[in-house]
Amino acid sequence: MLKIDEIIIAREKMKNIVHTTPLDYSKTFSQLSKNEVYLKLENMQKTGSFKVRGSYNKLMSLTKDELKKGVVAASAGNHAQGVAYSSQILQIPCTIVMPKGAPLSKIQATKQYGAEVILAGNSFDDALSYALELRDQIDATFIHAFDDDAIITGQGVVGLEVLDQLPDVEAIVCPVGGGGLIAGIATAIKEKNPHISIYGIQTAACPSMKQSLLEEKPITVEALPTMADGIAVKKPGQRTFEIVQQYVDDIVTVDEMEIARTMLLLLERNKLLVEGSGACSLASLLYGKLNLTGKKVVAILSGGNVDMNFISRIIEHGMVESGRYARFTITLKDKPGQLQNVLNSITDLDANIQAVNLNRIGKDILPGYTQLDISVETKNHEHIEQLFKVLKEKNEHVTM
């Protein structure tokens, strides 16, 4: 098993290479969760996530001959950027295989770190298969995303930083995908102080580590679509599983609604852009998934690499789920003053109109009528119900 001394050595190796990320106390989230909550801001790490820690430590463990031949990895996101950045620092050849559907922003970011990017297959599994073939063809070293001792050791530096920043921490809550991050943190924490609790958080769409612990061996689960794609790993690693089984106190799940609301809260209250996988840890505290009250808790915000095209959808989804945004479709008689009456009804109830669209032609629109699609910013779900009730009383047909 890994030892704390190895993590301490890894920390020395990456000095001046990676950031010691802030640990930020949040009064808002402390009040909402009834705990003393601190946020470990790995979304502010170089390359936008914790992945660079493990990648750099792994590359530093290679021989001169291995470094000269270069490295290859498969990833659609944070691991790709971590390996590419580390390779750039060490000035070695780096090839990243991504699936063809990978976001353009992540492809460009990886290229900017100097890596050669190859698009292969339509899924991560396809990209992984090609990367392993390529490794054999070019005699490069394959850099696994999580199931590697050097990778796990590098991620464990996060745990050492937390102990320095908050020596009396009582619990740490960490997102879990393949298990590299929590395995490293758990090793560092439990070997220093076994009384500190370690909790893992997975998306309910892909609870592979949770199910593996129940089966007492790594198993493959079916994954549903999730905004926490960074931790949507169908099967955890063997090494990470063994460490989690030994050190982690419990693993719970959060759903898509809880993730979306938490991402929105982080943006709105703390001005932090955090990806879905990174928000899972805080979501577990806000939605009472763990039996924690009055504790000093650190939530690991593991990354902040959100596709720009996805941010607006996340914001809208989170606002809808929290009752901050609603859309109504209203059928009106096509007469002067009808639209103004609707607008007055909405503004009288202190809702903020964001968009209005009138349609006079459509298969469900009769002659002499018009269909109004209207988007409004609201206060909460009760406010939406009040709006809906008033609009139904004054108009012939209203739907949400």
Tab-separated table of C-alpha atoms in Angstrom:
chain	number	residue	atom	x	y	z
A	1	MET	CA	0.000	0.000	0.000
A	2	LEU	CA	1.006	3.610	-0.455
A	3	LYS	CA	2.831	5.368	2.349
A	4	ILE	CA	2.624	8.925	3.599
A	5	ASP	CA	6.372	9.385	2.998
A	6	GLU	CA	5.833	8.892	-0.741
A	7	ILE	CA	3.178	11.619	-0.785
A	8	ILE	CA	5.486	13.981	1.112
A	9	ILE	CA	8.214	13.355	-1.482
A	10	ALA	CA	5.718	13.984	-4.284
A	11	ARG	CA	4.822	17.310	-2.712
A	12	GLU	CA	8.467	18.384	-2.805
A	13	LYS	CA	8.748	17.351	-6.458
A	14	MET	CA	5.848	19.541	-7.551
A	15	LYS	CA	6.798	22.698	-5.670
A	16	ASN	CA	6.667	25.684	-8.046
A	17	ILE	CA	5.040	23.413	-10.654
A	18	VAL	CA	1.486	23.231	-9.319
A	19	HIS	CA	-0.448	25.632	-7.100
A	20	THR	CA	-1.104	25.144	-3.422
A	21	THR	CA	-4.801	25.856	-3.915
A	22	PRO	CA	-6.794	28.017	-1.462
A	23	LEU	CA	-8.995	26.618	1.300
A	24	ASP	CA	-11.916	29.020	1.458
A	25	TYR	CA	-14.352	29.215	4.386
A	26	SER	CA	-17.940	29.712	3.220
A	27	LYS	CA	-20.397	31.307	5.629
A	28	THR	CA	-23.262	30.721	3.181
A	29	PHE	CA	-22.686	26.996	2.739
A	30	SER	CA	-21.934	26.583	6.442
A	31	GLN	CA	-25.357	27.971	7.292
A	32	LEU	CA	-27.126	25.924	4.626
A	33	SER	CA	-25.492	22.632	5.652
A	34	LYS	CA	-25.338	23.261	9.428
A	35	ASN	CA	-21.607	22.586	9.383
A	36	GLU	CA	-18.434	24.673	9.254
A	37	VAL	CA	-17.711	24.309	5.544
A	38	TYR	CA	-14.410	24.982	3.806
A	39	LEU	CA	-13.952	24.687	0.036
A	40	LYS	CA	-10.702	23.269	-1.350
A	41	LEU	CA	-10.451	25.110	-4.648
A	42	GLU	CA	-8.858	22.638	-7.052
A	43	ASN	CA	-10.865	24.395	-9.788
A	44	MET	CA	-8.171	27.086	-9.443
A	45	GLN	CA	-5.356	24.589	-10.031
A	46	LYS	CA	-3.217	24.822	-13.161
A	47	THR	CA	-5.094	23.273	-16.118
A	48	GLY	CA	-8.303	23.786	-14.105
A	49	SER	CA	-8.301	20.577	-12.039
A	50	PHE	CA	-6.380	18.391	-9.595
A	51	LYS	CA	-5.325	16.029	-12.396
A	52	VAL	CA	-2.045	17.843	-13.042
A	53	ARG	CA	-0.750	16.732	-9.630
A	54	GLY	CA	-0.886	13.021	-10.367
A	55	SER	CA	0.221	13.457	-13.975
A	56	TYR	CA	3.338	15.384	-13.016
A	57	ASN	CA	4.250	12.951	-10.260
A	58	LYS	CA	3.865	10.017	-12.649
A	59	LEU	CA	6.054	11.593	-15.308
A	60	MET	CA	8.688	12.422	-12.700
A	61	SER	CA	8.814	8.718	-11.813
A	62	LEU	CA	9.795	7.697	-15.352
A	63	THR	CA	13.359	6.900	-16.373
A	64	LYS	CA	15.308	9.173	-18.737
A	65	ASP	CA	14.848	6.619	-21.515
A	66	GLU	CA	11.081	6.478	-20.917
A	67	LEU	CA	10.846	10.262	-20.903
A	68	LYS	CA	12.753	10.468	-24.161
A	69	LYS	CA	10.287	8.086	-25.848
A	70	GLY	CA	7.359	10.159	-24.625
A	71	VAL	CA	3.937	9.381	-23.201
A	72	VAL	CA	0.459	8.635	-24.464
A	73	ALA	CA	-2.894	8.954	-22.688
A	74	ALA	CA	-6.588	8.641	-23.419
A	75	SER	CA	-8.962	11.284	-22.085
A	76	ALA	CA	-11.825	13.540	-23.052
A	77	GLY	CA	-11.075	16.185	-20.456
A	78	ASN	CA	-9.035	17.011	-17.360
A	79	HIS	CA	-6.569	14.111	-17.496
A	80	ALA	CA	-5.628	15.112	-21.052
A	81	GLN	CA	-4.751	18.628	-19.987
A	82	GLY	CA	-2.881	17.448	-16.906
A	83	VAL	CA	-0.677	15.065	-18.888
A	84	ALA	CA	-0.125	17.614	-21.668
A	85	TYR	CA	0.882	20.349	-19.208
A	86	SER	CA	3.255	18.053	-17.316
A	87	SER	CA	4.822	16.889	-20.585
A	88	GLN	CA	5.341	20.484	-21.644
A	89	ILE	CA	7.131	21.256	-18.362
A	90	LEU	CA	9.443	18.266	-18.853
A	91	GLN	CA	9.760	18.924	-22.609
A	92	ILE	CA	8.870	15.393	-23.684
A	93	PRO	CA	6.687	14.077	-26.543
A	94	CYS	CA	3.030	13.713	-25.602
A	95	THR	CA	0.138	12.204	-27.530
A	96	ILE	CA	-3.437	12.422	-26.276
A	97	VAL	CA	-6.188	10.311	-27.830
A	98	MET	CA	-9.673	11.789	-27.526
A	99	PRO	CA	-13.022	10.542	-28.826
A	100	LYS	CA	-14.310	12.369	-31.895
A	101	GLY	CA	-17.107	13.970	-29.905
A	102	ALA	CA	-14.790	15.652	-27.394
A	103	PRO	CA	-15.582	19.354	-26.841
A	104	LEU	CA	-13.585	21.632	-29.125
A	105	SER	CA	-12.537	23.799	-26.165
A	106	LYS	CA	-10.850	20.824	-24.456
A	107	ILE	CA	-9.156	19.739	-27.674
A	108	GLN	CA	-7.751	23.227	-28.187
A	109	ALA	CA	-6.650	23.565	-24.551
A	110	THR	CA	-4.763	20.259	-24.762
A	111	LYS	CA	-3.073	21.306	-27.994
A	112	GLN	CA	-2.044	24.609	-26.434
A	113	TYR	CA	-0.041	22.681	-23.850
A	114	GLY	CA	1.978	21.223	-26.717
A	115	ALA	CA	0.420	17.769	-27.022
A	116	GLU	CA	-0.428	16.028	-30.269
A	117	VAL	CA	-4.151	15.291	-30.198
A	118	ILE	CA	-5.583	12.339	-32.118
A	119	LEU	CA	-9.342	11.907	-32.429
A	120	ALA	CA	-10.347	8.246	-32.525
A	121	GLY	CA	-13.662	6.480	-32.036
A	122	ASN	CA	-16.983	7.719	-30.765
A	123	SER	CA	-16.521	6.979	-27.058
A	124	PHE	CA	-13.850	7.045	-24.377
A	125	ASP	CA	-13.524	3.272	-24.570
A	126	ASP	CA	-12.759	3.559	-28.308
A	127	ALA	CA	-10.156	6.241	-27.612
A	128	LEU	CA	-8.609	4.109	-24.861
A	129	SER	CA	-8.297	1.077	-27.148
A	130	TYR	CA	-6.594	3.164	-29.805
A	131	ALA	CA	-4.251	4.758	-27.235
A	132	LEU	CA	-3.117	1.334	-26.025
A	133	GLU	CA	-2.452	0.243	-29.613
A	134	LEU	CA	-0.533	3.460	-30.230
A	135	ARG	CA	1.556	2.923	-27.097
A	136	ASP	CA	2.794	-0.372	-28.494
A	137	GLN	CA	3.428	1.098	-31.940
A	138	ILE	CA	5.550	4.027	-30.784
A	139	ASP	CA	6.951	2.384	-27.636
A	140	ALA	CA	5.691	5.192	-25.391
A	141	THR	CA	4.573	5.015	-21.750
A	142	PHE	CA	0.829	4.918	-21.191
A	143	ILE	CA	-0.357	7.294	-18.441
A	144	HIS	CA	-3.445	5.904	-16.726
A	145	ALA	CA	-5.985	8.406	-15.452
A	146	PHE	CA	-6.284	6.932	-11.952
A	147	ASP	CA	-5.222	3.304	-11.389
A	148	ASP	CA	-1.503	3.906	-10.904
A	149	ASP	CA	0.460	4.296	-7.664
A	150	ALA	CA	2.353	7.382	-8.849
A	151	ILE	CA	-0.886	9.034	-9.986
A	152	ILE	CA	-2.591	8.283	-6.671
A	153	THR	CA	0.444	9.519	-4.736
A	154	GLY	CA	0.413	12.826	-6.603
A	155	GLN	CA	-3.272	13.376	-5.881
A	156	GLY	CA	-2.589	12.686	-2.208
A	157	VAL	CA	-0.775	16.013	-1.942
A	158	VAL	CA	-4.230	17.620	-1.774
A	159	GLY	CA	-4.688	15.854	1.571
A	160	LEU	CA	-1.411	17.201	2.952
A	161	GLU	CA	-2.387	20.733	1.955
A	162	VAL	CA	-5.743	20.401	3.717
A	163	LEU	CA	-4.023	19.268	6.942
A	164	ASP	CA	-1.694	22.284	6.789
A	165	GLN	CA	-4.526	24.716	6.052
A	166	LEU	CA	-7.030	23.295	8.574
A	167	PRO	CA	-5.252	21.078	11.129
A	168	ASP	CA	-8.456	20.442	13.116
A	169	VAL	CA	-10.539	19.325	10.119
A	170	GLU	CA	-13.044	16.641	11.134
A	171	ALA	CA	-14.285	15.382	7.755
A	172	ILE	CA	-13.317	15.572	4.098
A	173	VAL	CA	-15.832	15.106	1.287
A	174	CYS	CA	-14.428	14.186	-2.120
A	175	PRO	CA	-15.829	13.414	-5.600
A	176	VAL	CA	-15.172	9.866	-6.808
A	177	GLY	CA	-14.861	8.550	-10.350
A	178	GLY	CA	-12.086	6.037	-10.899
A	179	GLY	CA	-10.893	6.738	-7.365
A	180	GLY	CA	-7.444	8.292	-7.835
A	181	LEU	CA	-8.159	11.510	-5.962
A	182	ILE	CA	-9.937	10.040	-2.942
A	183	ALA	CA	-7.417	7.172	-2.684
A	184	GLY	CA	-4.544	9.657	-2.482
A	185	ILE	CA	-6.308	12.001	-0.070
A	186	ALA	CA	-7.505	9.140	2.141
A	187	THR	CA	-3.973	7.708	2.391
A	188	ALA	CA	-2.498	11.070	3.355
A	189	ILE	CA	-5.233	11.867	5.876
A	190	LYS	CA	-5.725	8.495	7.544
A	191	GLU	CA	-1.998	7.873	8.014
A	192	LYS	CA	-1.674	11.293	9.652
A	193	ASN	CA	-4.904	11.186	11.655
A	194	PRO	CA	-7.197	8.134	11.406
A	195	HIS	CA	-9.939	9.972	13.323
A	196	ILE	CA	-10.686	12.287	10.385
A	197	SER	CA	-13.621	10.968	8.364
A	198	ILE	CA	-13.319	10.572	4.587
A	199	TYR	CA	-16.455	10.463	2.444
A	200	GLY	CA	-16.718	9.826	-1.276
A	201	ILE	CA	-19.423	11.290	-3.483
A	202	GLN	CA	-20.574	9.847	-6.791
A	203	THR	CA	-23.243	10.783	-9.278
A	204	ALA	CA	-26.304	8.555	-9.059
A	205	ALA	CA	-25.955	8.166	-12.832
A	206	CYS	CA	-22.729	6.175	-12.437
A	207	PRO	CA	-22.157	4.834	-8.883
A	208	SER	CA	-19.397	2.393	-9.800
A	209	MET	CA	-17.251	2.682	-6.654
A	210	LYS	CA	-20.273	2.527	-4.355
A	211	GLN	CA	-21.561	-0.615	-6.066
A	212	SER	CA	-18.086	-2.129	-6.142
A	213	LEU	CA	-17.782	-1.749	-2.367
A	214	LEU	CA	-21.097	-3.546	-1.958
A	215	GLU	CA	-19.856	-6.372	-4.210
A	216	GLU	CA	-16.418	-6.306	-2.513
A	217	LYS	CA	-14.639	-6.132	-5.881
A	218	PRO	CA	-14.384	-3.644	-8.774
A	219	ILE	CA	-17.408	-4.065	-11.028
A	220	THR	CA	-18.696	-2.359	-14.165
A	221	VAL	CA	-21.974	-0.445	-13.988
A	222	GLU	CA	-24.199	1.012	-16.678
A	223	ALA	CA	-23.766	4.772	-16.889
A	224	LEU	CA	-26.593	7.205	-17.577
A	225	PRO	CA	-26.014	10.669	-19.077
A	226	THR	CA	-24.739	13.088	-16.428
A	227	MET	CA	-23.405	16.609	-16.131
A	228	ALA	CA	-20.759	15.147	-13.793
A	229	ASP	CA	-18.965	13.553	-16.734
A	230	GLY	CA	-15.578	13.872	-15.042
A	231	ILE	CA	-16.519	11.150	-12.535
A	232	ALA	CA	-18.697	9.023	-14.824
A	233	VAL	CA	-16.273	6.096	-14.704
A	234	LYS	CA	-17.994	2.755	-15.271
A	235	LYS	CA	-15.427	0.695	-13.369
A	236	PRO	CA	-13.023	1.856	-10.638
A	237	GLY	CA	-9.392	0.828	-10.601
A	238	GLN	CA	-8.141	-2.193	-8.679
A	239	ARG	CA	-5.539	-0.180	-6.754
A	240	THR	CA	-7.905	2.665	-5.994
A	241	PHE	CA	-10.624	0.231	-4.926
A	242	GLU	CA	-8.321	-1.442	-2.403
A	243	ILE	CA	-7.365	1.900	-0.830
A	244	VAL	CA	-10.950	3.139	-0.743
A	245	GLN	CA	-12.050	-0.135	0.827
A	246	GLN	CA	-9.432	0.316	3.554
A	247	TYR	CA	-9.673	4.032	4.316
A	248	VAL	CA	-12.936	5.608	3.129
A	249	ASP	CA	-15.759	5.772	5.688
A	250	ASP	CA	-18.684	5.869	3.260
A	251	ILE	CA	-19.722	6.682	-0.295
A	252	VAL	CA	-23.034	8.351	-1.168
A	253	THR	CA	-24.598	9.679	-4.372
A	254	VAL	CA	-26.158	12.927	-5.569
A	255	ASP	CA	-28.566	13.368	-8.479
A	256	GLU	CA	-28.584	15.710	-11.467
A	257	MET	CA	-30.959	18.235	-9.891
A	258	GLU	CA	-28.746	18.525	-6.813
A	259	ILE	CA	-25.613	18.937	-8.920
A	260	ALA	CA	-27.179	21.644	-11.103
A	261	ARG	CA	-28.454	23.636	-8.134
A	262	THR	CA	-25.077	23.448	-6.420
A	263	MET	CA	-23.228	24.633	-9.533
A	264	LEU	CA	-25.581	27.599	-9.717
A	265	LEU	CA	-25.154	28.394	-6.020
A	266	LEU	CA	-21.365	28.311	-6.368
A	267	LEU	CA	-21.554	30.742	-9.271
A	268	GLU	CA	-24.049	33.034	-7.590
A	269	ARG	CA	-22.877	33.063	-3.976
A	270	ASN	CA	-19.124	32.430	-4.220
A	271	LYS	CA	-18.424	33.495	-7.809
A	272	LEU	CA	-16.838	30.095	-8.470
A	273	LEU	CA	-17.105	28.242	-11.769
A	274	VAL	CA	-17.074	24.543	-10.852
A	275	GLU	CA	-17.762	21.599	-13.147
A	276	GLY	CA	-20.459	19.052	-12.331
A	277	SER	CA	-18.086	16.457	-10.926
A	278	GLY	CA	-16.423	19.065	-8.719
A	279	ALA	CA	-19.751	20.310	-7.338
A	280	CYS	CA	-20.823	16.834	-6.154
A	281	SER	CA	-18.933	17.089	-2.869
A	282	LEU	CA	-20.674	20.293	-1.824
A	283	ALA	CA	-24.025	19.013	-3.112
A	284	SER	CA	-23.814	16.089	-0.688
A	285	LEU	CA	-23.550	18.543	2.213
A	286	LEU	CA	-26.284	20.877	1.024
A	287	TYR	CA	-28.739	18.030	0.479
A	288	GLY	CA	-28.040	16.129	3.684
A	289	LYS	CA	-26.544	12.994	2.161
A	290	LEU	CA	-24.140	12.562	5.078
A	291	ASN	CA	-24.906	12.402	8.777
A	292	LEU	CA	-22.826	15.488	9.558
A	293	THR	CA	-23.865	18.399	11.783
A	294	GLY	CA	-21.672	20.975	13.467
A	295	LYS	CA	-18.470	19.539	11.992
A	296	LYS	CA	-15.470	21.205	10.375
A	297	VAL	CA	-15.834	19.834	6.849
A	298	VAL	CA	-13.699	20.327	3.748
A	299	ALA	CA	-15.444	19.861	0.386
A	300	ILE	CA	-13.033	19.170	-2.462
A	301	LEU	CA	-14.057	21.155	-5.562
A	302	SER	CA	-12.044	18.984	-7.929
A	303	GLY	CA	-12.209	21.017	-11.145
A	304	GLY	CA	-13.638	23.945	-13.051
A	305	ASN	CA	-13.342	22.994	-16.714
A	306	VAL	CA	-16.874	23.602	-17.922
A	307	ASP	CA	-17.509	23.782	-21.666
A	308	MET	CA	-18.531	27.372	-22.434
A	309	ASN	CA	-21.423	26.148	-24.571
A	310	PHE	CA	-22.718	24.184	-21.601
A	311	ILE	CA	-22.600	26.916	-18.963
A	312	SER	CA	-25.776	28.688	-20.066
A	313	ARG	CA	-27.665	25.377	-20.037
A	314	ILE	CA	-26.371	24.571	-16.563
A	315	ILE	CA	-27.404	27.983	-15.293
A	316	GLU	CA	-30.853	27.703	-16.860
A	317	HIS	CA	-31.316	24.144	-15.585
A	318	GLY	CA	-30.268	25.135	-12.075
A	319	MET	CA	-32.536	28.171	-12.083
A	320	VAL	CA	-35.507	26.104	-13.252
A	321	GLU	CA	-34.910	23.489	-10.564
A	322	SER	CA	-34.673	26.141	-7.840
A	323	GLY	CA	-37.790	27.991	-9.032
A	324	ARG	CA	-35.839	30.977	-10.341
A	325	TYR	CA	-36.923	30.681	-13.957
A	326	ALA	CA	-40.136	29.650	-15.733
A	327	ARG	CA	-41.663	29.551	-19.202
A	328	PHE	CA	-45.352	29.910	-20.014
A	329	THR	CA	-47.265	29.325	-23.236
A	330	ILE	CA	-50.476	31.336	-23.400
A	331	THR	CA	-53.197	31.339	-26.076
A	332	LEU	CA	-54.655	34.841	-26.580
A	333	LYS	CA	-57.352	36.370	-28.722
A	334	ASP	CA	-55.572	38.341	-31.443
A	335	LYS	CA	-56.888	41.728	-30.338
A	336	PRO	CA	-55.219	44.970	-29.235
A	337	GLY	CA	-54.405	45.081	-25.506
A	338	GLN	CA	-54.312	41.319	-24.912
A	339	LEU	CA	-50.513	41.138	-24.752
A	340	GLN	CA	-50.331	44.191	-22.514
A	341	ASN	CA	-52.790	42.597	-20.081
A	342	VAL	CA	-50.570	39.528	-19.765
A	343	LEU	CA	-47.445	41.621	-19.256
A	344	ASN	CA	-49.191	43.696	-16.605
A	345	SER	CA	-50.308	40.549	-14.767
A	346	ILE	CA	-46.743	39.315	-14.610
A	347	THR	CA	-45.108	42.598	-13.574
A	348	ASP	CA	-47.810	43.203	-10.935
A	349	LEU	CA	-46.562	40.036	-9.242
A	350	ASP	CA	-42.933	41.261	-9.331
A	351	ALA	CA	-41.689	38.724	-11.879
A	352	ASN	CA	-39.012	39.860	-14.308
A	353	ILE	CA	-39.867	39.272	-17.988
A	354	GLN	CA	-36.856	38.014	-19.926
A	355	ALA	CA	-38.191	37.037	-23.357
A	356	VAL	CA	-41.465	37.310	-25.295
A	357	ASN	CA	-42.370	35.609	-28.575
A	358	LEU	CA	-45.701	35.816	-30.456
A	359	ASN	CA	-46.796	33.218	-33.025
A	360	ARG	CA	-49.905	33.576	-35.191
A	361	ILE	CA	-49.299	30.505	-37.381
A	362	GLY	CA	-49.130	26.929	-36.131
A	363	LYS	CA	-51.093	23.690	-36.173
A	364	ASP	CA	-52.567	24.386	-32.697
A	365	ILE	CA	-53.285	28.079	-33.335
A	366	LEU	CA	-56.809	28.833	-34.562
A	367	PRO	CA	-57.638	31.845	-36.767
A	368	GLY	CA	-58.204	34.901	-34.612
A	369	TYR	CA	-55.829	33.689	-31.913
A	370	THR	CA	-52.122	34.043	-31.185
A	371	GLN	CA	-49.749	31.983	-29.080
A	372	LEU	CA	-47.482	33.754	-26.613
A	373	ASP	CA	-44.269	32.122	-25.357
A	374	ILE	CA	-42.898	34.051	-22.411
A	375	SER	CA	-39.878	33.493	-20.139
A	376	VAL	CA	-39.749	35.046	-16.684
A	377	GLU	CA	-37.315	35.269	-13.799
A	378	THR	CA	-39.044	34.283	-10.560
A	379	LYS	CA	-38.337	34.079	-6.822
A	380	ASN	CA	-39.181	30.454	-6.023
A	381	HIS	CA	-41.604	27.627	-6.857
A	382	GLU	CA	-44.423	29.273	-4.872
A	383	HIS	CA	-43.996	32.427	-6.937
A	384	ILE	CA	-44.316	30.383	-10.145
A	385	GLU	CA	-47.516	28.725	-8.900
A	386	GLN	CA	-48.954	32.134	-8.041
A	387	LEU	CA	-48.140	33.428	-11.533
A	388	PHE	CA	-49.654	30.347	-13.157
A	389	LYS	CA	-52.870	30.725	-11.149
A	390	VAL	CA	-53.303	34.401	-12.059
A	391	LEU	CA	-52.557	33.821	-15.748
A	392	LYS	CA	-55.053	30.922	-15.942
A	393	GLU	CA	-57.767	33.084	-14.399
A	394	LYS	CA	-57.303	35.778	-17.065
A	395	ASN	CA	-56.563	33.744	-20.216
A	396	GLU	CA	-58.180	30.920	-22.129
A	397	HIS	CA	-55.261	28.474	-22.189
A	398	VAL	CA	-51.990	28.491	-20.212
A	399	THR	CA	-49.306	25.806	-19.925
A	400	MET	CA	-45.883	25.657	-18.263
